[in-house]
One Martini backbone bead per residue (centre of mass of N, CA, C, O) as a GRO file, in nm:
protein
  246
    1GLN     BB    1  13.911   6.709  10.061
    2ALA     BB    2  14.184   6.904   9.932
    3VAL     BB    3  14.240   7.251   9.836
    4GLN     BB    4  14.528   7.422   9.690
    5VAL     BB    5  14.628   7.773   9.683
    6GLU     BB    6  14.773   8.062   9.535
    7SER     BB    7  14.797   8.392   9.565
    8GLU     BB    8  14.893   8.712   9.475
    9ASP     BB    9  14.982   8.762   9.800
   10ALA     BB   10  15.105   8.464   9.890
   11SER     BB   11  14.874   8.325   9.991
   12ARG     BB   12  14.736   8.027  10.144
   13TYR     BB   13  14.479   7.834  10.013
   14SER     BB   14  14.231   7.619  10.175
   15VAL     BB   15  13.996   7.340  10.111
   16ASP     BB   16  13.778   7.141  10.301
   17VAL     BB   17  13.587   6.907  10.170
   18SER     BB   18  13.252   6.781  10.280
   19ALA     BB   19  13.035   6.851  10.037
   20LEU     BB   20  12.788   6.786   9.804
   21LEU     BB   21  12.526   7.004   9.702
   22HIS     BB   22  12.555   7.045   9.372
   23THR     BB   23  12.439   6.970   9.031
   24GLY     BB   24  12.431   7.117   8.745
   25GLU     BB   25  12.318   7.135   8.420
   26THR     BB   26  12.602   7.256   8.316
   27GLY     BB   27  12.831   7.104   8.535
   28CYS     BB   28  12.840   7.234   8.788
   29ARG     BB   29  12.989   7.231   9.117
   30VAL     BB   30  12.882   7.221   9.466
   31PHE     BB   31  13.060   7.301   9.765
   32ARG     BB   32  13.146   7.225  10.094
   33GLY     BB   33  13.368   7.413  10.327
   34ALA     BB   34  13.692   7.482  10.471
   35LEU     BB   35  13.867   7.775  10.527
   36SER     BB   36  14.221   7.837  10.479
   37ILE     BB   37  14.485   8.067  10.590
   38ASP     BB   38  14.788   7.979  10.638
   39GLY     BB   39  14.654   7.737  10.831
   40CYS     BB   40  14.400   7.909  10.912
   41ARG     BB   41  14.101   7.911  11.022
   42HIS     BB   42  13.818   8.088  10.883
   43SER     BB   43  13.565   7.947  10.704
   44GLU     BB   44  13.268   7.888  10.562
   45VAL     BB   45  13.217   7.746  10.234
   46VAL     BB   46  13.159   7.789   9.879
   47CYS     BB   47  13.217   7.582   9.585
   48LYS     BB   48  13.237   7.670   9.241
   49MET     BB   49  13.282   7.430   8.979
   50GLY     BB   50  13.467   7.428   8.657
   51GLN     BB   51  13.520   7.266   8.340
   52GLY     BB   52  13.626   7.427   8.089
   53PRO     BB   53  13.575   7.696   7.890
   54ARG     BB   54  13.269   7.742   7.940
   55LEU     BB   55  13.265   7.725   8.257
   56VAL     BB   56  13.487   7.926   8.317
   57GLU     BB   57  13.342   8.171   8.192
   58ARG     BB   58  13.090   8.156   8.369
   59ILE     BB   59  13.239   8.199   8.642
   60ARG     BB   60  13.369   8.468   8.574
   61LYS     BB   61  13.103   8.626   8.544
   62GLU     BB   62  13.003   8.576   8.833
   63ALA     BB   63  13.244   8.708   8.975
   64GLU     BB   64  13.206   8.990   8.847
   65LEU     BB   65  12.933   9.038   8.979
   66TYR     BB   66  13.044   9.043   9.271
   67ARG     BB   67  13.248   9.286   9.212
   68SER     BB   68  13.000   9.472   9.140
   69GLU     BB   69  12.672   9.474   9.159
   70LEU     BB   70  12.684   9.278   9.432
   71LYS     BB   71  12.857   9.421   9.649
   72PRO     BB   72  12.630   9.587   9.822
   73LEU     BB   73  12.474   9.290   9.895
   74GLN     BB   74  12.673   9.173  10.070
   75GLY     BB   75  12.565   8.998  10.366
   76ARG     BB   76  12.242   9.016  10.299
   77TYR     BB   77  12.135   8.902  10.000
   78VAL     BB   78  12.426   8.789   9.953
   79PRO     BB   79  12.703   8.655   9.933
   80THR     BB   80  13.041   8.652  10.001
   81PHE     BB   81  13.324   8.731   9.839
   82VAL     BB   82  13.640   8.562   9.821
   83GLY     BB   83  13.703   8.413   9.527
   84LEU     BB   84  13.908   8.346   9.232
   85PHE     BB   85  14.012   8.028   9.094
   86GLU     BB   86  14.281   7.913   8.878
   87GLY     BB   87  14.349   7.609   8.675
   88ASN     BB   88  14.508   7.290   8.647
   89MET     BB   89  14.345   6.986   8.618
   90GLU     BB   90  14.206   6.701   8.613
   91GLY     BB   91  14.046   6.775   8.292
   92GLY     BB   92  14.156   7.076   8.309
   93GLU     BB   93  14.035   7.367   8.306
   94THR     BB   94  13.984   7.561   8.616
   95ALA     BB   95  13.716   7.694   8.821
   96CYS     BB   96  13.678   7.883   9.146
   97LEU     BB   97  13.409   7.981   9.341
   98VAL     BB   98  13.420   8.175   9.645
   99LEU     BB   99  13.191   8.155   9.922
  100THR     BB  100  12.993   8.207  10.162
  101TYR     BB  101  12.833   8.035  10.405
  102GLU     BB  102  12.477   8.065  10.491
  103GLY     BB  103  12.302   7.788  10.435
  104GLU     BB  104  12.017   7.632  10.390
  105PRO     BB  105  11.793   7.534  10.195
  106MET     BB  106  11.486   7.575  10.100
  107GLN     BB  107  11.210   7.363  10.171
  108LEU     BB  108  10.985   7.541  10.113
  109SER     BB  109  10.761   7.675   9.937
  110LEU     BB  110  10.644   7.981   9.866
  111TYR     BB  111  10.347   7.899   9.861
  112THR     BB  112  10.332   7.749  10.132
  113SER     BB  113  10.472   8.019  10.285
  114GLY     BB  114  10.293   8.272  10.215
  115ILE     BB  115  10.154   8.370  10.474
  116ASP     BB  116  10.407   8.418  10.643
  117PHE     BB  117  10.552   8.592  10.433
  118ARG     BB  118  10.342   8.835  10.428
  119CYS     BB  119  10.382   8.919  10.742
  120VAL     BB  120  10.663   9.078  10.734
  121LEU     BB  121  10.525   9.380  10.682
  122THR     BB  122  10.426   9.378  10.955
  123SER     BB  123  10.453   9.495  11.281
  124LEU     BB  124  10.271   9.248  11.365
  125PRO     BB  125  10.186   8.954  11.449
  126PRO     BB  126   9.956   8.735  11.432
  127ARG     BB  127   9.714   8.617  11.628
  128PRO     BB  128   9.676   8.327  11.761
  129ARG     BB  129   9.484   8.065  11.769
  130ALA     BB  130   9.382   7.820  11.981
  131HIS     BB  131   9.369   7.582  11.739
  132THR     BB  132   9.656   7.649  11.666
  133ARG     BB  133   9.967   7.614  11.577
  134ALA     BB  134  10.270   7.687  11.624
  135VAL     BB  135  10.512   7.866  11.482
  136PRO     BB  136  10.792   7.805  11.367
  137PRO     BB  137  11.086   7.972  11.382
  138THR     BB  138  11.141   7.953  11.060
  139LEU     BB  139  10.831   8.108  11.019
  140ARG     BB  140  10.880   8.375  11.167
  141ALA     BB  141  10.840   8.657  11.003
  142PRO     BB  142  10.969   8.898  11.189
  143ARG     BB  143  11.275   8.735  11.178
  144ARG     BB  144  11.294   8.804  10.862
  145LYS     BB  145  11.368   8.855  10.565
  146LYS     BB  146  11.280   8.924  10.235
  147VAL     BB  147  11.249   8.791   9.930
  148VAL     BB  148  11.140   9.030   9.770
  149ALA     BB  149  11.343   9.238   9.876
  150ALA     BB  150  11.590   9.097   9.759
  151LEU     BB  151  11.498   9.102   9.460
  152LEU     BB  152  11.460   9.407   9.444
  153ALA     BB  153  11.755   9.483   9.510
  154LEU     BB  154  11.869   9.342   9.264
  155HIS     BB  155  11.722   9.517   9.049
  156LYS     BB  156  11.833   9.794   9.151
  157ALA     BB  157  12.134   9.685   9.069
  158GLY     BB  158  12.090   9.548   8.767
  159VAL     BB  159  11.972   9.248   8.839
  160GLN     BB  160  11.888   8.938   8.692
  161HIS     BB  161  11.871   8.623   8.782
  162GLY     BB  162  11.713   8.393   8.568
  163ASP     BB  163  11.660   8.148   8.824
  164PHE     BB  164  11.404   8.185   9.007
  165ASN     BB  165  11.383   7.991   9.312
  166GLU     BB  166  11.409   7.783   9.577
  167ARG     BB  167  11.712   7.706   9.499
  168SER     BB  168  11.792   8.035   9.531
  169ILE     BB  169  11.740   7.975   9.849
  170VAL     BB  170  11.876   8.064  10.160
  171LEU     BB  171  11.909   8.014  10.515
  172ARG     BB  172  12.027   8.184  10.757
  173ALA     BB  173  12.137   8.063  11.056
  174SER     BB  174  12.117   8.321  11.250
  175ASP     BB  175  11.808   8.451  11.111
  176ASN     BB  176  11.652   8.327  10.854
  177ALA     BB  177  11.752   8.473  10.613
  178PRO     BB  178  11.728   8.543  10.290
  179VAL     BB  179  11.947   8.409  10.030
  180LEU     BB  180  12.088   8.467   9.725
  181VAL     BB  181  12.158   8.233   9.460
  182GLY     BB  182  12.264   8.155   9.153
  183PHE     BB  183  12.426   8.351   8.891
  184GLY     BB  184  12.473   8.202   8.604
  185SER     BB  185  12.195   8.352   8.456
  186ALA     BB  186  12.251   8.639   8.483
  187ASP     BB  187  12.161   8.987   8.439
  188ALA     BB  188  12.384   9.274   8.440
  189HIS     BB  189  12.168   9.461   8.238
  190HIS     BB  190  11.915   9.545   8.415
  191ALA     BB  191  11.624   9.740   8.331
  192CYS     BB  192  11.399   9.805   8.542
  193ARG     BB  193  11.022   9.840   8.483
  194LEU     BB  194  10.884   9.904   8.733
  195GLY     BB  195  10.530  10.024   8.768
  196CYS     BB  196  10.498   9.935   9.080
  197GLU     BB  197  10.411   9.864   9.382
  198LEU     BB  198  10.475   9.604   9.622
  199THR     BB  199  10.175   9.531   9.764
  200PHE     BB  200  10.041   9.407  10.029
  201TYR     BB  201   9.703   9.293  10.019
  202GLU     BB  202   9.652   9.336   9.729
  203PRO     BB  203   9.533   9.319   9.442
  204GLN     BB  204   9.609   9.168   9.165
  205PRO     BB  205   9.792   9.265   8.919
  206HIS     BB  206   9.885   9.327   8.620
  207SER     BB  207  10.163   9.262   8.438
  208ASP     BB  208  10.160   9.543   8.290
  209ALA     BB  209  10.199   9.705   8.561
  210VAL     BB  210  10.473   9.583   8.655
  211ARG     BB  211  10.694   9.518   8.407
  212CYS     BB  212  10.816   9.247   8.558
  213ALA     BB  213  10.845   8.919   8.536
  214GLU     BB  214  11.010   8.823   8.782
  215LEU     BB  215  10.855   8.981   9.003
  216TYR     BB  216  10.573   8.886   8.939
  217TRP     BB  217  10.616   8.570   8.977
  218ALA     BB  218  10.724   8.586   9.262
  219CYS     BB  219  10.460   8.703   9.384
  220VAL     BB  220  10.273   8.476   9.300
  221VAL     BB  221  10.420   8.237   9.442
  222ALA     BB  222  10.421   8.407   9.731
  223ALA     BB  223  10.142   8.538   9.788
  224VAL     BB  224  10.117   8.861   9.800
  225TRP     BB  225   9.841   8.866   9.676
  226LEU     BB  226   9.515   8.916   9.629
  227PRO     BB  227   9.238   8.820   9.518
  228GLY     BB  228   9.116   8.987   9.214
  229ALA     BB  229   8.928   9.201   9.030
  230ARG     BB  230   8.940   9.300   8.694
  231PRO     BB  231   8.881   9.507   8.455
  232LEU     BB  232   8.793   9.460   8.120
  233LEU     BB  233   8.739   9.767   8.103
  234SER     BB  234   8.776  10.075   8.041
  235PRO     BB  235   8.634  10.377   8.133
  236ALA     BB  236   8.628  10.483   7.821
  237ARG     BB  237   8.447  10.234   7.780
  238SER     BB  238   8.163  10.083   7.625
  239LEU     BB  239   7.862   9.870   7.664
  240THR     BB  240   7.612   9.738   7.444
  241LEU     BB  241   7.300   9.582   7.502
  242ARG     BB  242   7.105   9.353   7.305
  243PRO     BB  243   6.841   9.192   7.219
  244LEU     BB  244   6.756   8.890   7.095
  245PRO     BB  245   6.600   8.736   6.860
  246PHE     BB  246   6.357   8.458   6.834
   0.00000   0.00000   0.00000
């Protein structure tokens, strides 16, 4: 199936849709396709389409996010924005957000791949034991960027993802780097109150110390921290125990 539109600069864009990748709970559909400009093959893209006033406005907001807060992160932590196209199709008013295709969705859960994932911040990979299987290339931690680093960069840009999970991570085909996608529920005015460094291999801090729920739970699911005991009482308080009479 091919979709053709004309842009403001009189260029003719067309996308040959090859597969339906996802149908969201909101009703938006995500397709993979090949983008051509004026008849010349350009690149692989992802098209996020929605019909009706509610979905059109939702896609407009996501496109504006790519034009503004997400712009410096494109090509590294998030896909590159190609364009927003609007018009009337069978079924009513339609909007189509076009982004570069980055790769396949993450197949393993963050928790399952937590050990390999935590190793990415070390200078050298752990030496494999003789009785263990070799780590597949897609899980070799030193060869890809970090999911937490990508999410942290997002927050520093003033954006909270709003629906962060394994479905919002794709692995770039060229280097297996994680790329964040799916910003339909994002908060573009997020003033992140991160209260501590996200240090790997440290005992798990209390959520009150991290002060950002999305970053905290992302680190918990990704097994960033080591299990550790936290003091129940602050150093300024004391507890006196007295024997109970029999």
